[in-house]
mmCIF file of C-alpha atoms in Angstrom:
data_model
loop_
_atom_site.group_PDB
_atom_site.id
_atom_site.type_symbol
_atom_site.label_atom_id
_atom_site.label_comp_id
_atom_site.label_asym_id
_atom_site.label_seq_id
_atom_site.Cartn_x
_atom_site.Cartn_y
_atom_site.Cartn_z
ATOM 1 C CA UNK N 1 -17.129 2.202 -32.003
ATOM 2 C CA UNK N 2 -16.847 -0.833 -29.894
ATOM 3 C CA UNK N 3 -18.544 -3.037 -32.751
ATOM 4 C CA UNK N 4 -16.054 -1.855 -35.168
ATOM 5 C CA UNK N 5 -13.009 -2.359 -33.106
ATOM 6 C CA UNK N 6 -14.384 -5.885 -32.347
ATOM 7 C CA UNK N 7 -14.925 -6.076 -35.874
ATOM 8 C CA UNK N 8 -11.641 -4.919 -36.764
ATOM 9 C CA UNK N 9 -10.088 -7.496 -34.957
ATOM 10 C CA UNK N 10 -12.599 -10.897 -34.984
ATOM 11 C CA UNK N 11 -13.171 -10.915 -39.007
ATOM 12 C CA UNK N 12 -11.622 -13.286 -41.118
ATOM 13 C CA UNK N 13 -9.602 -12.172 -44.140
ATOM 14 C CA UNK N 14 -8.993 -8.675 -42.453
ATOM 15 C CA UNK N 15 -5.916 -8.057 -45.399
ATOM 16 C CA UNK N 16 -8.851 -8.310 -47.825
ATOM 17 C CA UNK N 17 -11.722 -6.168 -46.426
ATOM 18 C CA UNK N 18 -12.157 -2.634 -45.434
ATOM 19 C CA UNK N 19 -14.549 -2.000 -43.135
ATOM 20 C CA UNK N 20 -16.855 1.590 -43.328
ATOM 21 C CA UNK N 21 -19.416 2.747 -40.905
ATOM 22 C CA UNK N 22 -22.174 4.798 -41.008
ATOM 23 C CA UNK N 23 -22.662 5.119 -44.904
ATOM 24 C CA UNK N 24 -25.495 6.135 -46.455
ATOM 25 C CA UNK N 25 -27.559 3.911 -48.047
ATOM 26 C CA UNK N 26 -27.365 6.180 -51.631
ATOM 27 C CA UNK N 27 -24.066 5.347 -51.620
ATOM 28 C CA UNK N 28 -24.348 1.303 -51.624
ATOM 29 C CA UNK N 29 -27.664 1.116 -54.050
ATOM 30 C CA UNK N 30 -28.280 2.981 -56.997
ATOM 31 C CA UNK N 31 -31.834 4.102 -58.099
ATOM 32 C CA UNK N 32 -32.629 4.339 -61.650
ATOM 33 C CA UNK N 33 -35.220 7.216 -61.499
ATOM 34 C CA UNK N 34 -36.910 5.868 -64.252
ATOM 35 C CA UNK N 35 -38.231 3.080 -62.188
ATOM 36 C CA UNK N 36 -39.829 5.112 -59.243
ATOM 37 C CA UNK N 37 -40.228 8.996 -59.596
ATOM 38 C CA UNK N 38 -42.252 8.952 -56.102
ATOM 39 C CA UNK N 39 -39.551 11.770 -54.281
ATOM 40 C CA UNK N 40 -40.282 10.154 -51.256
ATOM 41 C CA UNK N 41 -39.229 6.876 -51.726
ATOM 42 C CA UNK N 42 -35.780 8.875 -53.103
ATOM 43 C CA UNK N 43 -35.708 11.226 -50.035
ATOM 44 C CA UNK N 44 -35.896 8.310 -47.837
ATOM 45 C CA UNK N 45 -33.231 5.589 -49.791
ATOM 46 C CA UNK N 46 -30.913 9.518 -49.445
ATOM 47 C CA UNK N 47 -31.589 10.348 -46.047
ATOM 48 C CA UNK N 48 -31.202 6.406 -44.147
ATOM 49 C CA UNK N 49 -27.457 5.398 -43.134
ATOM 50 C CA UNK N 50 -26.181 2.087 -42.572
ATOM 51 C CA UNK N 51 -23.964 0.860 -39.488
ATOM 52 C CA UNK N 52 -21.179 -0.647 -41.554
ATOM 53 C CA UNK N 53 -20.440 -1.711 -45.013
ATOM 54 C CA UNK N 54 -17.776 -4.495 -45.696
ATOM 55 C CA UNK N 55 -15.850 -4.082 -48.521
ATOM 56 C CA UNK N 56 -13.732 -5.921 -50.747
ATOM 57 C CA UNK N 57 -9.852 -3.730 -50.531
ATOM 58 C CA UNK N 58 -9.189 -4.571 -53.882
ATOM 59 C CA UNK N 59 -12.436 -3.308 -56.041
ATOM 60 C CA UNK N 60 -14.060 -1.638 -53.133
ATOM 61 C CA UNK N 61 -17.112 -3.874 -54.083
ATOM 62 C CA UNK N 62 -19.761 -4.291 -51.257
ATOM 63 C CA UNK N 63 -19.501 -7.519 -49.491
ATOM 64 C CA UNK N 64 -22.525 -7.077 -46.648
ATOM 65 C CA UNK N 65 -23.938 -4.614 -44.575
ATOM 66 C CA UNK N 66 -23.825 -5.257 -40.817
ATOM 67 C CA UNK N 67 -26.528 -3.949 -38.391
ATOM 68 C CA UNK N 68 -26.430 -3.133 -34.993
ATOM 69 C CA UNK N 69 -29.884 -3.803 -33.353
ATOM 70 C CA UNK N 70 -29.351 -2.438 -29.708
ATOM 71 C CA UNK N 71 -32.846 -1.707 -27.937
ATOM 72 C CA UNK N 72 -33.056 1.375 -29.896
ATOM 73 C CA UNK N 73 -34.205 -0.704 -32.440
ATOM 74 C CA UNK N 74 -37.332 -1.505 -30.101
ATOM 75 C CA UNK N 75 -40.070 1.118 -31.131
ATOM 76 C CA UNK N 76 -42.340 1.225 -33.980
ATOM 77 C CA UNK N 77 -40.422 3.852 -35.866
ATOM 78 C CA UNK N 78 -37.349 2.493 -35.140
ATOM 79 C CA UNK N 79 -38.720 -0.803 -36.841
ATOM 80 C CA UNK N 80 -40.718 0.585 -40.061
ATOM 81 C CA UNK N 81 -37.584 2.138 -40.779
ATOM 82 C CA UNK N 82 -35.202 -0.962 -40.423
ATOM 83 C CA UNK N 83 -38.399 -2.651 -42.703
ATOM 84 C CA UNK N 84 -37.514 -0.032 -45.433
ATOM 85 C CA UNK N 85 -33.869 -0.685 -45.425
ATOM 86 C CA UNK N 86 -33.836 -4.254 -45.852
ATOM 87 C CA UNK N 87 -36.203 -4.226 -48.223
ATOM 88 C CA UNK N 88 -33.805 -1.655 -50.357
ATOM 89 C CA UNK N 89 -31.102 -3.685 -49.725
ATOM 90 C CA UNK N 90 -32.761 -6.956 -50.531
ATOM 91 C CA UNK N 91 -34.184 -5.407 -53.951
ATOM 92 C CA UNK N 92 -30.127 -4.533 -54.658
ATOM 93 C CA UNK N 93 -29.436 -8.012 -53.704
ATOM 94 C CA UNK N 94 -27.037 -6.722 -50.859
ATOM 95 C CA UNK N 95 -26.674 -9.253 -47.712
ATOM 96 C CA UNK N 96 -27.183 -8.034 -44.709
ATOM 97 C CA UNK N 97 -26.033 -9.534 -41.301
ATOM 98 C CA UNK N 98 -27.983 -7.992 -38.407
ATOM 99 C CA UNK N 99 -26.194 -8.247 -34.645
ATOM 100 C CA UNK N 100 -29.299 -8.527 -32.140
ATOM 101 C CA UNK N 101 -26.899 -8.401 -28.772
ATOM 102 C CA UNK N 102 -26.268 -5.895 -26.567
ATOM 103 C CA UNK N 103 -22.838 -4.536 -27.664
ATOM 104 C CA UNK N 104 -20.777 -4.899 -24.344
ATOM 105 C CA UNK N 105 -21.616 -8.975 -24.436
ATOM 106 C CA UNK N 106 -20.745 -10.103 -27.829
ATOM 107 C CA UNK N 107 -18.336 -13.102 -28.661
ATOM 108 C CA UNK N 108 -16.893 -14.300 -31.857
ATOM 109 C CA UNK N 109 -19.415 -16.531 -32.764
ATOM 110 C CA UNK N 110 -21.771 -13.368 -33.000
ATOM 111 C CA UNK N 111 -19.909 -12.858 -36.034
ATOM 112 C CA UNK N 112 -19.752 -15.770 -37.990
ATOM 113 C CA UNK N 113 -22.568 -15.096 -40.322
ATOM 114 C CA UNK N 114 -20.611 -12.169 -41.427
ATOM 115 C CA UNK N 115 -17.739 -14.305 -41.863
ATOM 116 C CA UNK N 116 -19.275 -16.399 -43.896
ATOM 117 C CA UNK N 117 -20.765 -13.630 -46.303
ATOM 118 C CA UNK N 118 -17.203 -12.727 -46.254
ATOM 119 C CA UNK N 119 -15.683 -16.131 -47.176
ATOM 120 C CA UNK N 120 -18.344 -16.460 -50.054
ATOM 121 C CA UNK N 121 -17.693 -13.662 -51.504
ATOM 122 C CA UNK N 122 -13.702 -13.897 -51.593
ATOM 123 C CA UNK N 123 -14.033 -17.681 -52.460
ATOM 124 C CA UNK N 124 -11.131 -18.282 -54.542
ATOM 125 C CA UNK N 125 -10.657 -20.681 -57.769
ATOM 126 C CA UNK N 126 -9.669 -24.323 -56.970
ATOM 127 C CA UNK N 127 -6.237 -23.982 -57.920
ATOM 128 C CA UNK N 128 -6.470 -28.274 -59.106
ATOM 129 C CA UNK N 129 -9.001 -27.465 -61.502
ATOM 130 C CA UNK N 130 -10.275 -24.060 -61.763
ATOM 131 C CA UNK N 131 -14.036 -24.343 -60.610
ATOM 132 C CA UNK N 132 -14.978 -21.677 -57.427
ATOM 133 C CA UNK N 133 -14.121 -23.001 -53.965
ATOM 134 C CA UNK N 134 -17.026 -23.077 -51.463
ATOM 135 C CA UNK N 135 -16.295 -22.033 -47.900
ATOM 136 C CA UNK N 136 -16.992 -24.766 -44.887
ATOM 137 C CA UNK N 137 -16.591 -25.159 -41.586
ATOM 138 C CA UNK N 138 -14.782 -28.332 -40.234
ATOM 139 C CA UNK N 139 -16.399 -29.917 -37.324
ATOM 140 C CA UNK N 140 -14.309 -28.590 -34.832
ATOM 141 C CA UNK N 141 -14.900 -24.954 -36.262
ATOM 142 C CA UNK N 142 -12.063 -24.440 -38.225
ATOM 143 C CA UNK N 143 -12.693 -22.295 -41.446
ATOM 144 C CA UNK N 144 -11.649 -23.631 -45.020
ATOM 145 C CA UNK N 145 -12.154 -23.540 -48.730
ATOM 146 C CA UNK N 146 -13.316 -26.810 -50.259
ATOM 147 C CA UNK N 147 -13.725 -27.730 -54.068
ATOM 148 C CA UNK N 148 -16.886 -27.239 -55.410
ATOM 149 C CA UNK N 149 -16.510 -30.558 -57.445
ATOM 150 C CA UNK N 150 -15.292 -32.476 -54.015
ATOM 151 C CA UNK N 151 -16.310 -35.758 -55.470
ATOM 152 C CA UNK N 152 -13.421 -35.683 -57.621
ATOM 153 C CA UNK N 153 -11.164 -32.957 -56.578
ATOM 154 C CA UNK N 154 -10.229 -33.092 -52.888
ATOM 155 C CA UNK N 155 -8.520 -29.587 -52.277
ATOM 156 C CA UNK N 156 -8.776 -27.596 -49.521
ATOM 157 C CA UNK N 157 -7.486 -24.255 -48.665
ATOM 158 C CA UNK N 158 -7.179 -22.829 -44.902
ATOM 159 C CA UNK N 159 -9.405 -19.088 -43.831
ATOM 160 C CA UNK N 160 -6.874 -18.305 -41.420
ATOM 161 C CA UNK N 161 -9.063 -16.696 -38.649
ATOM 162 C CA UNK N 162 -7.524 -13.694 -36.708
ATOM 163 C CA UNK N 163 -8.586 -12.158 -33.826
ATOM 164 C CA UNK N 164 -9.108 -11.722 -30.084
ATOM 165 C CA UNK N 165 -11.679 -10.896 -27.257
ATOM 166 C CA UNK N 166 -13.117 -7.790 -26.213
ATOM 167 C CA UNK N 167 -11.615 -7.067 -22.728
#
């Protein structure tokens, strides 16, 4: 709970994501079972759960999965079954940003690779001349879309970040 409220309130682009937790990994990554009828393999991808899935609000699309890896995450089942689901994910070419900190200590920054996955994916045309805009990060750490083509077209649009410390 605290990792989605700090979620809830430290992403960028909040008007354009939705944020889920705990979904089940069946119901980000579709198995053709005419690739693998081994029931296991099925019974696992059916029965593991994710922390969070970010979403676009529009299409509903998945943006990332984020993972909380608190010290539960420390024994040897705990890690063969992380193993699995990255490997599912990576095979369904879903991005995953995994949060190694202990909850009650993270900061903003903890968060910017999901921000960035985020950015990416709602990257926006260059309104000048129509090619995708790439996110970037200015030197003092402020967010923005530049032009792919920046040689020749200069635009830039602001990520307006939005949020706050936990407590």
């Amino acid at each position: 709970i605290q990792l989605y409220n700090f979620m809830s309130n430290n992403l960028n682009q909040l008007e354009k994501i939705v944020i889920m937790p705990k979904v089940r990994l069946a119901d980000i990554v579709k198995v053709d079972d005419k690739v693998t009828l081994d029931k296991q393999y099925l019974w696992n991808i059916t029965n593991k759960h994710v922390d969070f899935v970010i979403c676009d609000r529009l299409s509903f699309d998945t943006i990332c999965v984020v993972e909380l890896d608190d010290y539960t995450h420390e024994n040897k089942e705990a890690k063969e079954k992380d193993l699995f689901i990255m490997q599912v994910l990576r095979a369904a070419g879903i991005s995953t940003a995994r949060i190694r900190i202990k909850i009650s200590t993270i900061e903003k920054s903890d968060l910017q690779y999901v921000n960035e996955l985020i950015n990416t994916y709602l990257a926006p045309s260059c309104p000048s001349c129509g090619l995708k805009m790439i996110p970037r990060r200015s030197k003092d750490g402020h967010a923005f879309y530049a032009c792919a083509d920046n040689q020749n077209c200069r635009k830039t649009i602001n990520i307006e970040p939005k949020g706050e410390e936990l407590p």
